[in-house]
Short mmCIF file of N, CA and C in Angstrom, two decimals:
data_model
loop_
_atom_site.label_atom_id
_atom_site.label_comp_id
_atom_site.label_asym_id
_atom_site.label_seq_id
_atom_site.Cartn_x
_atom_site.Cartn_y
_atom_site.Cartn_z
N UNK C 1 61.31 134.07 -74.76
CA UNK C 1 60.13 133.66 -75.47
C UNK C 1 59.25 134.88 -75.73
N UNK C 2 59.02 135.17 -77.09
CA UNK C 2 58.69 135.84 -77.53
C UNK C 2 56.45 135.66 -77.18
N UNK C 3 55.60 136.48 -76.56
CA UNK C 3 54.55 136.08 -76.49
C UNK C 3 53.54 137.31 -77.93
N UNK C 4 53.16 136.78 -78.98
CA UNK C 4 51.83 137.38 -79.50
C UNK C 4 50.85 136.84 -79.07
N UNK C 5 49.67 137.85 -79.94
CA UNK C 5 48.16 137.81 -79.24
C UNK C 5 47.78 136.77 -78.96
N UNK C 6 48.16 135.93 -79.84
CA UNK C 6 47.31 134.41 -80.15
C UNK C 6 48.00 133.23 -78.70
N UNK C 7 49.26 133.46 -78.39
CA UNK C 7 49.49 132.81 -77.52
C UNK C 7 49.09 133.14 -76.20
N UNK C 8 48.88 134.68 -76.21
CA UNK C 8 48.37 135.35 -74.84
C UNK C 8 46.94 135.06 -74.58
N UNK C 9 46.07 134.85 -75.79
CA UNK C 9 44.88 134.57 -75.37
C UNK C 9 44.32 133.42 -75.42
N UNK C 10 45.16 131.88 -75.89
CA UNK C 10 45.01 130.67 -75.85
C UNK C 10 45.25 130.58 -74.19
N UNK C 11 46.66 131.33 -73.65
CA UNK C 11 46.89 131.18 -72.43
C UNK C 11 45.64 131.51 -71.04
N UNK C 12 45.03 132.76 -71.82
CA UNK C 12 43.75 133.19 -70.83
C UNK C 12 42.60 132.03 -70.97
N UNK C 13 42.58 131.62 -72.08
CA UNK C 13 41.51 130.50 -71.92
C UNK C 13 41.67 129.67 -71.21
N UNK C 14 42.54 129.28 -71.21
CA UNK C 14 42.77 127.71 -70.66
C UNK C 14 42.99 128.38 -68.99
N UNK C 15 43.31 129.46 -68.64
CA UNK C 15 43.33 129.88 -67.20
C UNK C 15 42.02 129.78 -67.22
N UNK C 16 41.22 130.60 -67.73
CA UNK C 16 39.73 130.68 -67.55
C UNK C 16 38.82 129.21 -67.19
N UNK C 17 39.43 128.23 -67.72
CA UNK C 17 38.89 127.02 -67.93
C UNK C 17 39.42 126.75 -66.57
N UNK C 18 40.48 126.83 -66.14
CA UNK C 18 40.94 126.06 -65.13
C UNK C 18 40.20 126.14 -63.67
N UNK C 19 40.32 127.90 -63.91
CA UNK C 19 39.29 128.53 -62.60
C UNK C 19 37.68 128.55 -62.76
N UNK C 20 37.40 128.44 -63.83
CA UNK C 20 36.28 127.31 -64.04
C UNK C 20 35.58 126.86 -63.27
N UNK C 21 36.06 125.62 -62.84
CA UNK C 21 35.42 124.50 -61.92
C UNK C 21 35.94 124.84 -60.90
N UNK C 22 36.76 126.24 -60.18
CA UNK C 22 36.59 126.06 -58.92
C UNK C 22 35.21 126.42 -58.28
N UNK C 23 34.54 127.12 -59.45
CA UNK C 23 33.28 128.03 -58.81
C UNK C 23 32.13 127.25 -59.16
N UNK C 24 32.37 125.87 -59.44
CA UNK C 24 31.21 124.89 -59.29
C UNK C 24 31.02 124.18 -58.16
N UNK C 25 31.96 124.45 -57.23
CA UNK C 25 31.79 123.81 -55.60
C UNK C 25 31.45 125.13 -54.76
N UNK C 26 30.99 124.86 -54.28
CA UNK C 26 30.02 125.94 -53.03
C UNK C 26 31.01 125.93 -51.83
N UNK C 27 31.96 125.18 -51.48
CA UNK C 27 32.95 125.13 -50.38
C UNK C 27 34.57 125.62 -50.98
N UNK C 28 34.22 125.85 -52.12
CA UNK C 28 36.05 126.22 -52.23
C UNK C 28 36.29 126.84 -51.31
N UNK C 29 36.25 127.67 -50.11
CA UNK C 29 36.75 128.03 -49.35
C UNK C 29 38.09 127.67 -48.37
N UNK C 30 37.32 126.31 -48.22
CA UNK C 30 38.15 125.32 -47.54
C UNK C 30 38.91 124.23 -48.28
N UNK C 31 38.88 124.13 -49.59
CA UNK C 31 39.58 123.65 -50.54
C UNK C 31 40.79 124.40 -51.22
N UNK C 32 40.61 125.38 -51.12
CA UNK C 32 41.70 126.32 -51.82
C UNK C 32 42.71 126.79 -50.25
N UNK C 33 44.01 126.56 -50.98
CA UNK C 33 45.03 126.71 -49.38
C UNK C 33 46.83 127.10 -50.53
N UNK C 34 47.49 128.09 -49.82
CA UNK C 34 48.54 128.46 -50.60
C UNK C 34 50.00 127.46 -49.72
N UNK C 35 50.51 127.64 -50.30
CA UNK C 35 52.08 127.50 -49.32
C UNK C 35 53.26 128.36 -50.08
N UNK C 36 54.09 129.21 -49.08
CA UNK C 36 55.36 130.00 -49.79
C UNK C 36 56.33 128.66 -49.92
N UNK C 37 57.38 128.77 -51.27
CA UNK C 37 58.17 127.81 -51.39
C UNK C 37 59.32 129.08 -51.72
N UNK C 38 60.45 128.06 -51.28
CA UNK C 38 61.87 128.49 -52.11
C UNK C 38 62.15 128.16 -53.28
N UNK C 39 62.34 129.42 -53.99
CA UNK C 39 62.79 129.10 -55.34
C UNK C 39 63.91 130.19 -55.48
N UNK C 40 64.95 129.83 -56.11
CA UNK C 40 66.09 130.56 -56.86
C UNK C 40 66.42 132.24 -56.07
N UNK C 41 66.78 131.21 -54.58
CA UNK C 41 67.08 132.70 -53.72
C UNK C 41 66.37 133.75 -53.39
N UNK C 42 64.95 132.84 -53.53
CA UNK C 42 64.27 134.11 -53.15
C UNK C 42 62.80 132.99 -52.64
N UNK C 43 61.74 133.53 -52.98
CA UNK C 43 60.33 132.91 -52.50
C UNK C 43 59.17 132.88 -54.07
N UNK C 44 58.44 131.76 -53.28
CA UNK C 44 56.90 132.07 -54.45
C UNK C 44 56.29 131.34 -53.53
N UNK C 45 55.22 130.74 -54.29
CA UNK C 45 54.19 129.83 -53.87
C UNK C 45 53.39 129.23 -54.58
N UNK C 46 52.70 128.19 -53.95
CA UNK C 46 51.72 127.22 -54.50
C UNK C 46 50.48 127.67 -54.41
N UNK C 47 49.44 127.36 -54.99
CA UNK C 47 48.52 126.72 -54.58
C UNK C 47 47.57 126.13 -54.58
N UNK C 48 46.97 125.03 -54.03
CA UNK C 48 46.30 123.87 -54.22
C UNK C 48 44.54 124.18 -53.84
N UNK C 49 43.93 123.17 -54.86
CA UNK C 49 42.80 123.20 -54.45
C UNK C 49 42.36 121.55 -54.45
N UNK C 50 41.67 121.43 -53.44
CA UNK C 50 41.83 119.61 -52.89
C UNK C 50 42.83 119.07 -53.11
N UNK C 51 44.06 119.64 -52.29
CA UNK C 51 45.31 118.79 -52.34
C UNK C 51 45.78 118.55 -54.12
N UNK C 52 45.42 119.57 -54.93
CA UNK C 52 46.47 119.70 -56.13
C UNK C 52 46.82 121.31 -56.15
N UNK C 53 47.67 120.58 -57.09
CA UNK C 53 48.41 121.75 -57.05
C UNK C 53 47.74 122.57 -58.29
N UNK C 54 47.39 124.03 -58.58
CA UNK C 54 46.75 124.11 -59.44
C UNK C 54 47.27 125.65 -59.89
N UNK C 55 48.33 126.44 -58.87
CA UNK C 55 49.17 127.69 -59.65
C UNK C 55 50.01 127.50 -58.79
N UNK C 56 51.52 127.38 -59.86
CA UNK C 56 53.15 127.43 -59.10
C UNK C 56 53.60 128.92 -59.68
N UNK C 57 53.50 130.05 -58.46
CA UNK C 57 54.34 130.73 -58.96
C UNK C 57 55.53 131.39 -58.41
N UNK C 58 56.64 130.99 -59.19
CA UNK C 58 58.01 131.63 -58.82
C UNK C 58 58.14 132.75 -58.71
N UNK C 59 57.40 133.59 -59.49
CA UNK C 59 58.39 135.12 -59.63
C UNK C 59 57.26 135.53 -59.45
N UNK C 60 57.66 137.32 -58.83
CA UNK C 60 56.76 138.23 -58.49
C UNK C 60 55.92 138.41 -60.41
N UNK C 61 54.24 137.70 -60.00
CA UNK C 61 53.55 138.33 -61.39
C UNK C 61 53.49 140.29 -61.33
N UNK C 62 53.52 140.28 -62.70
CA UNK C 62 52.93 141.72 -63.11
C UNK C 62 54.00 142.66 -63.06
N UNK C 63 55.20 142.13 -63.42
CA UNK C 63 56.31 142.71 -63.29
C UNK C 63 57.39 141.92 -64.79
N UNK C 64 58.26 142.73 -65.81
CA UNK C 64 58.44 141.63 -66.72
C UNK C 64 59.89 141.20 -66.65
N UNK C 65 60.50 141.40 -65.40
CA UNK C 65 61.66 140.49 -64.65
C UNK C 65 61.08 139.25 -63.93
N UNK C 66 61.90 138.41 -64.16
CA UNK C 66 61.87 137.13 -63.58
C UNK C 66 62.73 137.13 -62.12
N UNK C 67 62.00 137.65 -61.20
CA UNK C 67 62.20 138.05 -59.90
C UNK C 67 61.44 137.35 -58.90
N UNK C 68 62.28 136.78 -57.83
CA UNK C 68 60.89 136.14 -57.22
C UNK C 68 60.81 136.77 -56.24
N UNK C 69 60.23 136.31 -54.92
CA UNK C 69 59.91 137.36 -53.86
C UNK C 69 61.06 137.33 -53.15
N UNK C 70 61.09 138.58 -52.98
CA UNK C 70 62.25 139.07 -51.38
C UNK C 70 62.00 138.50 -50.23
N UNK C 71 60.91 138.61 -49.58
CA UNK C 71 60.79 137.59 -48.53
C UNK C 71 59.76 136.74 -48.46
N UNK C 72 59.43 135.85 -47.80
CA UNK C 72 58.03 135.07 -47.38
C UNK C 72 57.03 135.42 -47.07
N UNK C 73 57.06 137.03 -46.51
CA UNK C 73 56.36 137.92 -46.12
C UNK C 73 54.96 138.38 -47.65
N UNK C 74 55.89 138.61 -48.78
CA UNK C 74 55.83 139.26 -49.65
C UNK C 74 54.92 137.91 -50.48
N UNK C 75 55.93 137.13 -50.65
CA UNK C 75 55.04 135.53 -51.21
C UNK C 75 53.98 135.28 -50.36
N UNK C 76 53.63 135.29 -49.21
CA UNK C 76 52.41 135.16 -48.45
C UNK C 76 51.39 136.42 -48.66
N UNK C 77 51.58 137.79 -48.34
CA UNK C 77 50.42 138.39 -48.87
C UNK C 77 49.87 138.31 -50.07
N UNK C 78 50.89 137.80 -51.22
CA UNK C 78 50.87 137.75 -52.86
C UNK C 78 49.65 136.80 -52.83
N UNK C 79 50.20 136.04 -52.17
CA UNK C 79 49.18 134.44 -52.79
C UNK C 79 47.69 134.08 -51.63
N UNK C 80 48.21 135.16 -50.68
CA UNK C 80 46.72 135.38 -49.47
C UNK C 80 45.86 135.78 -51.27
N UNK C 81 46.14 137.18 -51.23
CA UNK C 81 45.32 137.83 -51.95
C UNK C 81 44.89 136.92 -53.17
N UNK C 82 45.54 136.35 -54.22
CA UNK C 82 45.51 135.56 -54.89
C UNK C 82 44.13 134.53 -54.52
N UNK C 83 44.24 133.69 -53.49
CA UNK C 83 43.48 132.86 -52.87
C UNK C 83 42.01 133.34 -52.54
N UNK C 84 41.74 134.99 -51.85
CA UNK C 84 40.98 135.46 -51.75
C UNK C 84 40.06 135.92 -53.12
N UNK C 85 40.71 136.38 -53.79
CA UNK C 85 40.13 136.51 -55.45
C UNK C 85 39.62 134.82 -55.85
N UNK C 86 39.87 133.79 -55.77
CA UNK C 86 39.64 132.56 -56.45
C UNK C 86 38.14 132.46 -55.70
N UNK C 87 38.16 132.38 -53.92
CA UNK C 87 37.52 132.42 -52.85
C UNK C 87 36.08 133.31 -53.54
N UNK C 88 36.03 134.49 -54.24
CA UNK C 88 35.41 135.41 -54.36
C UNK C 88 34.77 135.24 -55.81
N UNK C 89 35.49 134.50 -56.74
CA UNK C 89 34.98 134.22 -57.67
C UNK C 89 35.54 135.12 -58.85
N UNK C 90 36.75 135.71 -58.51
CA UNK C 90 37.21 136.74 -59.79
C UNK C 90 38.53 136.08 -60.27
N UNK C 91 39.03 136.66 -61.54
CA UNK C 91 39.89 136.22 -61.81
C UNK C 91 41.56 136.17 -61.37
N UNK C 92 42.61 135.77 -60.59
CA UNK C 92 43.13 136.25 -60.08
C UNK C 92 44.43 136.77 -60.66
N UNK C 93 44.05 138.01 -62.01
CA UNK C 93 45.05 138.21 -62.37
C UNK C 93 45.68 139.54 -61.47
N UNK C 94 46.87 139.76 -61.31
CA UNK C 94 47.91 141.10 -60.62
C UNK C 94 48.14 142.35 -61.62
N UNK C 95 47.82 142.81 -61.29
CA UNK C 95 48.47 144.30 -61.80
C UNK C 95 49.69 145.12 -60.82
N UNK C 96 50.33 145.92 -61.20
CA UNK C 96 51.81 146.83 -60.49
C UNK C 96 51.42 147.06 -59.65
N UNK C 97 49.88 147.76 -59.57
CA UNK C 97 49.33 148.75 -58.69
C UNK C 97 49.04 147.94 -57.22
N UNK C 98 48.40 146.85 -57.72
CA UNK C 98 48.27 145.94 -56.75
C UNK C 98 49.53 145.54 -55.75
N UNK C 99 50.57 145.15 -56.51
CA UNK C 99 51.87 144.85 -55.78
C UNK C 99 52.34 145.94 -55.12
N UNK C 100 51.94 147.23 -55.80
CA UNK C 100 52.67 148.69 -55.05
C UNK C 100 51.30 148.75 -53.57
N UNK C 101 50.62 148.47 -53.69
CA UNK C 101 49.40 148.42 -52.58
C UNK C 101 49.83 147.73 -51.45
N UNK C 102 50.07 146.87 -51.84
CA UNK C 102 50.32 145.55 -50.89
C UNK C 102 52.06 145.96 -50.57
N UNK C 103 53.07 146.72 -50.90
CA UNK C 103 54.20 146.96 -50.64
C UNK C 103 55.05 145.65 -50.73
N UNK C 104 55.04 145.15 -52.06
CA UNK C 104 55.72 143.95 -52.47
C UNK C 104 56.94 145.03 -52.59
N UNK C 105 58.47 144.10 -52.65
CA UNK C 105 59.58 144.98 -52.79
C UNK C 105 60.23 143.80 -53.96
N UNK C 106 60.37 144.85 -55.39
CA UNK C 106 61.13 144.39 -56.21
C UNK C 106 62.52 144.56 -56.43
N UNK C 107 63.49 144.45 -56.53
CA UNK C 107 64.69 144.97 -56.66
C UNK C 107 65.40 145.66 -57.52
#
């Protein structure tokens, strides 16, 4: 699937919208919670805010292989950090640098 501008930035909106209303509750803290899942031989994760589910992701973001994580290790700091950005009020997009920080291992 081919992505231009127009689909990349319909896509940021509607993220934008989504994370939105987490920062209209004063407790997301305790509402926002991840879990690592198995997917396709490898790892990702969920995660929910009041018991929905509200980002599934399979594959290591910010990378343009469809790779998921090497270990649980790797899906758990991914989506700590992830969680902490929502927690904080920023957007939680990934960059390389970030994954090279955190010593995610791609293959």
């Amino acid at each position: 699937m081919k992505w231009d501008k127009t689909k990349i930035m319909i896509l940021a909106g509607v993220c934008i919208l989504i994370f939105g209303w987490f920062f209209l509750s004063e407790k997301q803290e305790e509402k926002l919670k991840y879990t690592v899942i198995d997917v396709n031989g490898g790892y990702g994760y969920e995660i929910t805010y009041k018991g929905t589910r509200v980002i599934r992701q399979e594959y290591i973001p910010a990378i343009s292989a469809k790779q998921p994580f090497l270990s649980k290790d790797d899906a758990k700091k991914t989506a700590s950090l992830v969680v902490n950005r929502l927690k904080n009020k920023k957007i939680p997009y990934l960059q390389k640098e970030v994954l090279d920080s955190l010593q995610i291992k791609i293959r």
